[in-house]
Amino acid sequence: MSLVAMPGAGKSTAGRHLASALGMPFFDADIEIERRIGMSIRAFFEREGEAAFRDIEQEVLADLAHRGGLVLATGGGAVLREANRQVLRDLTTVVYLRASPEELFRRLRHDTQRPLLQVADPLRKLRDLYQTRDPLYRETAQFIIETGRPSVPTLVNMILMQLELAGVVSAFRPPKAATPGAAQRSSPR
């Protein structure tokens, strides 16, 4: 299962909670990319440029999608390459967490870590990105969830209800772990 969306839509946060609810491992593509390149994405982006970053992103997404049985939070620009859209669509169930540029700006207005938003007018940049990416997210996703302003548990329940209604996941799920990722840790008994 993979989550696609604009930066700040909640892919990583919702993904962790969704993985916990489903008893699956969670992977954040950006964290996996940083492990592979040995530095922050922002530093790599500034040093090597967007094209080099997108090449590594494509490799990481393909590797993770082929593993299966996990919840994957993709980077906001992952859908820009057809190869990424194809591998996500073919090997995972794709959920698009849709949020308006204005809502994203509200969430991200103090963020200094996202390279594409370090511009004079981040709201305009978000609107431009949304105009380009929204059709690609829609093309890639099997499910679209309007995020609005729900709490994380409410958003995760919205996702789970859509997946259950479509028969992608069973209505019977393992009990939720106390914290995201706790299902992946072993505890002594």
CSV table of C-alpha atoms in Angstrom, one decimal:
chain,number,residue,atom,x,y,z
A,1,MET,CA,0.0,0.0,0.0
A,2,SER,CA,1.3,3.5,-0.8
A,3,LEU,CA,0.3,7.0,0.0
A,4,VAL,CA,0.8,9.8,-2.5
A,5,ALA,CA,0.1,13.5,-1.9
A,6,MET,CA,1.4,17.0,-1.9
A,7,PRO,CA,4.1,17.9,0.7
A,8,GLY,CA,2.5,18.3,4.1
A,9,ALA,CA,-0.7,16.3,3.4
A,10,GLY,CA,0.2,13.8,6.1
A,11,LYS,CA,1.6,10.8,4.2
A,12,SER,CA,4.2,10.0,6.8
A,13,THR,CA,2.1,10.6,9.9
A,14,ALA,CA,-1.0,8.8,8.5
A,15,GLY,CA,1.2,6.1,7.0
A,16,ARG,CA,2.8,5.2,10.4
A,17,HIS,CA,-0.6,5.0,12.0
A,18,LEU,CA,-2.1,3.0,9.1
A,19,ALA,CA,0.7,0.5,9.2
A,20,SER,CA,0.2,0.1,12.9
A,21,ALA,CA,-3.5,-0.5,12.4
A,22,LEU,CA,-2.9,-3.1,9.7
A,23,GLY,CA,0.0,-4.8,11.4
A,24,MET,CA,2.4,-4.0,8.5
A,25,PRO,CA,5.8,-2.4,8.4
A,26,PHE,CA,6.0,1.3,7.5
A,27,PHE,CA,8.5,2.9,5.2
A,28,ASP,CA,9.0,6.5,4.4
A,29,ALA,CA,10.6,6.9,1.0
A,30,ASP,CA,12.3,10.1,2.0
A,31,ILE,CA,14.0,8.5,5.0
A,32,GLU,CA,15.1,5.5,2.8
A,33,ILE,CA,16.5,8.0,0.3
A,34,GLU,CA,18.5,9.8,3.0
A,35,ARG,CA,19.9,6.5,4.2
A,36,ARG,CA,21.0,5.6,0.7
A,37,ILE,CA,22.6,9.0,-0.1
A,38,GLY,CA,24.1,9.6,3.4
A,39,MET,CA,22.8,13.1,3.8
A,40,SER,CA,19.6,15.1,4.0
A,41,ILE,CA,17.5,15.4,0.9
A,42,ARG,CA,17.8,19.2,1.1
A,43,ALA,CA,21.6,19.0,1.0
A,44,PHE,CA,21.6,16.5,-1.8
A,45,PHE,CA,19.1,18.6,-3.8
A,46,GLU,CA,21.2,21.7,-3.4
A,47,ARG,CA,24.4,19.8,-4.3
A,48,GLU,CA,23.3,17.4,-7.0
A,49,GLY,CA,20.1,18.9,-8.3
A,50,GLU,CA,16.5,17.6,-8.8
A,51,ALA,CA,17.2,15.2,-11.6
A,52,ALA,CA,19.8,13.3,-9.6
A,53,PHE,CA,17.4,13.2,-6.7
A,54,ARG,CA,14.6,11.9,-8.8
A,55,ASP,CA,16.9,9.1,-10.2
A,56,ILE,CA,17.5,7.9,-6.6
A,57,GLU,CA,13.9,8.3,-5.7
A,58,GLN,CA,12.9,6.1,-8.6
A,59,GLU,CA,15.3,3.3,-7.5
A,60,VAL,CA,14.1,3.5,-3.8
A,61,LEU,CA,10.4,3.4,-4.8
A,62,ALA,CA,10.9,0.4,-7.1
A,63,ASP,CA,12.8,-1.4,-4.4
A,64,LEU,CA,10.1,-0.8,-1.7
A,65,ALA,CA,7.2,-1.5,-4.0
A,66,HIS,CA,8.6,-4.8,-5.0
A,67,ARG,CA,8.8,-5.9,-1.4
A,68,GLY,CA,5.0,-5.8,-0.9
A,69,GLY,CA,3.2,-6.2,2.4
A,70,LEU,CA,4.1,-2.7,3.7
A,71,VAL,CA,2.8,0.8,3.9
A,72,LEU,CA,4.9,3.3,2.0
A,73,ALA,CA,4.8,7.1,2.3
A,74,THR,CA,6.1,8.5,-1.0
A,75,GLY,CA,7.7,11.9,-1.5
A,76,GLY,CA,5.4,14.6,-2.9
A,77,GLY,CA,7.1,14.6,-6.3
A,78,ALA,CA,7.2,10.8,-6.7
A,79,VAL,CA,4.4,10.9,-9.3
A,80,LEU,CA,6.3,13.2,-11.6
A,81,ARG,CA,8.0,10.2,-13.3
A,82,GLU,CA,5.8,7.8,-15.3
A,83,ALA,CA,8.0,4.9,-14.1
A,84,ASN,CA,7.1,5.7,-10.5
A,85,ARG,CA,3.4,6.0,-11.2
A,86,GLN,CA,3.5,2.7,-13.0
A,87,VAL,CA,5.3,0.8,-10.3
A,88,LEU,CA,3.1,2.2,-7.6
A,89,ARG,CA,0.0,1.5,-9.5
A,90,ASP,CA,1.1,-2.0,-10.5
A,91,LEU,CA,2.5,-3.2,-7.2
A,92,THR,CA,0.7,-1.3,-4.5
A,93,THR,CA,-2.7,-0.1,-3.6
A,94,VAL,CA,-2.4,3.7,-4.0
A,95,VAL,CA,-4.2,6.2,-1.7
A,96,TYR,CA,-4.1,9.9,-2.6
A,97,LEU,CA,-4.4,12.1,0.5
A,98,ARG,CA,-5.9,15.2,-1.2
A,99,ALA,CA,-5.5,18.6,0.5
A,100,SER,CA,-5.9,22.1,-1.0
A,101,PRO,CA,-2.9,24.3,-1.5
A,102,GLU,CA,-4.3,26.7,1.2
A,103,GLU,CA,-4.6,23.9,3.7
A,104,LEU,CA,-1.1,22.7,2.9
A,105,PHE,CA,0.3,26.3,3.3
A,106,ARG,CA,-1.3,26.5,6.7
A,107,ARG,CA,0.4,23.3,7.8
A,108,LEU,CA,3.8,24.1,6.2
A,109,ARG,CA,4.2,27.9,6.6
A,110,HIS,CA,7.1,27.4,9.1
A,111,ASP,CA,8.8,24.4,7.5
A,112,THR,CA,12.4,25.0,6.4
A,113,GLN,CA,13.3,21.5,5.3
A,114,ARG,CA,11.3,21.1,2.1
A,115,PRO,CA,13.6,22.3,-0.8
A,116,LEU,CA,10.8,23.1,-3.2
A,117,LEU,CA,9.1,25.5,-0.7
A,118,GLN,CA,12.2,27.6,0.1
A,119,VAL,CA,10.9,30.4,-2.1
A,120,ALA,CA,9.6,33.9,-1.7
A,121,ASP,CA,6.0,32.9,-2.1
A,122,PRO,CA,5.4,29.4,-0.9
A,123,LEU,CA,1.6,29.5,-1.3
A,124,ARG,CA,2.0,30.3,-5.0
A,125,LYS,CA,4.6,27.5,-5.3
A,126,LEU,CA,2.1,25.1,-3.6
A,127,ARG,CA,-0.6,26.2,-6.0
A,128,ASP,CA,1.7,25.7,-9.0
A,129,LEU,CA,2.8,22.3,-7.7
A,130,TYR,CA,-0.8,21.3,-7.0
A,131,GLN,CA,-1.9,22.3,-10.5
A,132,THR,CA,0.8,20.0,-12.0
A,133,ARG,CA,0.7,17.1,-9.6
A,134,ASP,CA,-3.1,16.7,-8.7
A,135,PRO,CA,-3.8,15.1,-12.1
A,136,LEU,CA,-0.9,12.8,-11.7
A,137,TYR,CA,-1.9,11.8,-8.2
A,138,ARG,CA,-5.4,11.1,-9.5
A,139,GLU,CA,-4.0,9.0,-12.4
A,140,THR,CA,-1.9,6.9,-10.0
A,141,ALA,CA,-4.4,6.4,-7.1
A,142,GLN,CA,-7.1,3.8,-6.7
A,143,PHE,CA,-8.5,5.8,-3.8
A,144,ILE,CA,-8.8,9.5,-3.1
A,145,ILE,CA,-9.3,10.7,0.5
A,146,GLU,CA,-10.1,14.4,1.1
A,147,THR,CA,-7.9,15.2,4.1
A,148,GLY,CA,-9.4,18.5,5.3
A,149,ARG,CA,-8.6,19.0,9.0
A,150,PRO,CA,-9.4,15.6,10.7
A,151,SER,CA,-7.3,14.2,13.5
A,152,VAL,CA,-4.8,11.6,12.5
A,153,PRO,CA,-7.0,8.7,13.9
A,154,THR,CA,-10.0,10.0,12.0
A,155,LEU,CA,-8.0,10.3,8.8
A,156,VAL,CA,-6.7,6.7,9.2
A,157,ASN,CA,-10.2,5.4,9.9
A,158,MET,CA,-11.4,7.2,6.7
A,159,ILE,CA,-8.7,5.4,4.7
A,160,LEU,CA,-9.4,2.0,6.4
A,161,MET,CA,-13.2,2.4,5.7
A,162,GLN,CA,-12.5,3.0,2.0
A,163,LEU,CA,-10.2,0.1,1.8
A,164,GLU,CA,-12.6,-2.2,3.6
A,165,LEU,CA,-15.5,-1.1,1.4
A,166,ALA,CA,-13.5,-2.0,-1.7
A,167,GLY,CA,-12.4,-5.3,-0.2
A,168,VAL,CA,-8.7,-4.4,-0.2
A,169,VAL,CA,-8.4,-5.0,3.5
A,170,SER,CA,-10.5,-7.1,5.8
A,171,ALA,CA,-12.8,-5.5,8.3
A,172,PHE,CA,-11.1,-7.7,10.9
A,173,ARG,CA,-7.8,-6.1,11.6
A,174,PRO,CA,-5.2,-6.8,14.2
A,175,PRO,CA,-5.6,-4.7,17.4
A,176,LYS,CA,-4.0,-1.3,17.2
A,177,ALA,CA,-0.6,-1.1,18.8
A,178,ALA,CA,-0.2,1.6,21.5
A,179,THR,CA,2.1,3.7,19.4
A,180,PRO,CA,2.9,3.7,15.7
A,181,GLY,CA,5.5,1.1,14.9
A,182,ALA,CA,5.0,-0.7,18.2
A,183,ALA,CA,3.6,-3.7,16.2
A,184,GLN,CA,7.1,-4.0,14.7
A,185,ARG,CA,8.9,-4.2,18.0
A,186,SER,CA,9.0,-7.3,20.0
A,187,SER,CA,8.2,-7.1,23.7
A,188,PRO,CA,9.4,-9.5,26.4
A,189,ARG,CA,6.6,-11.5,28.0
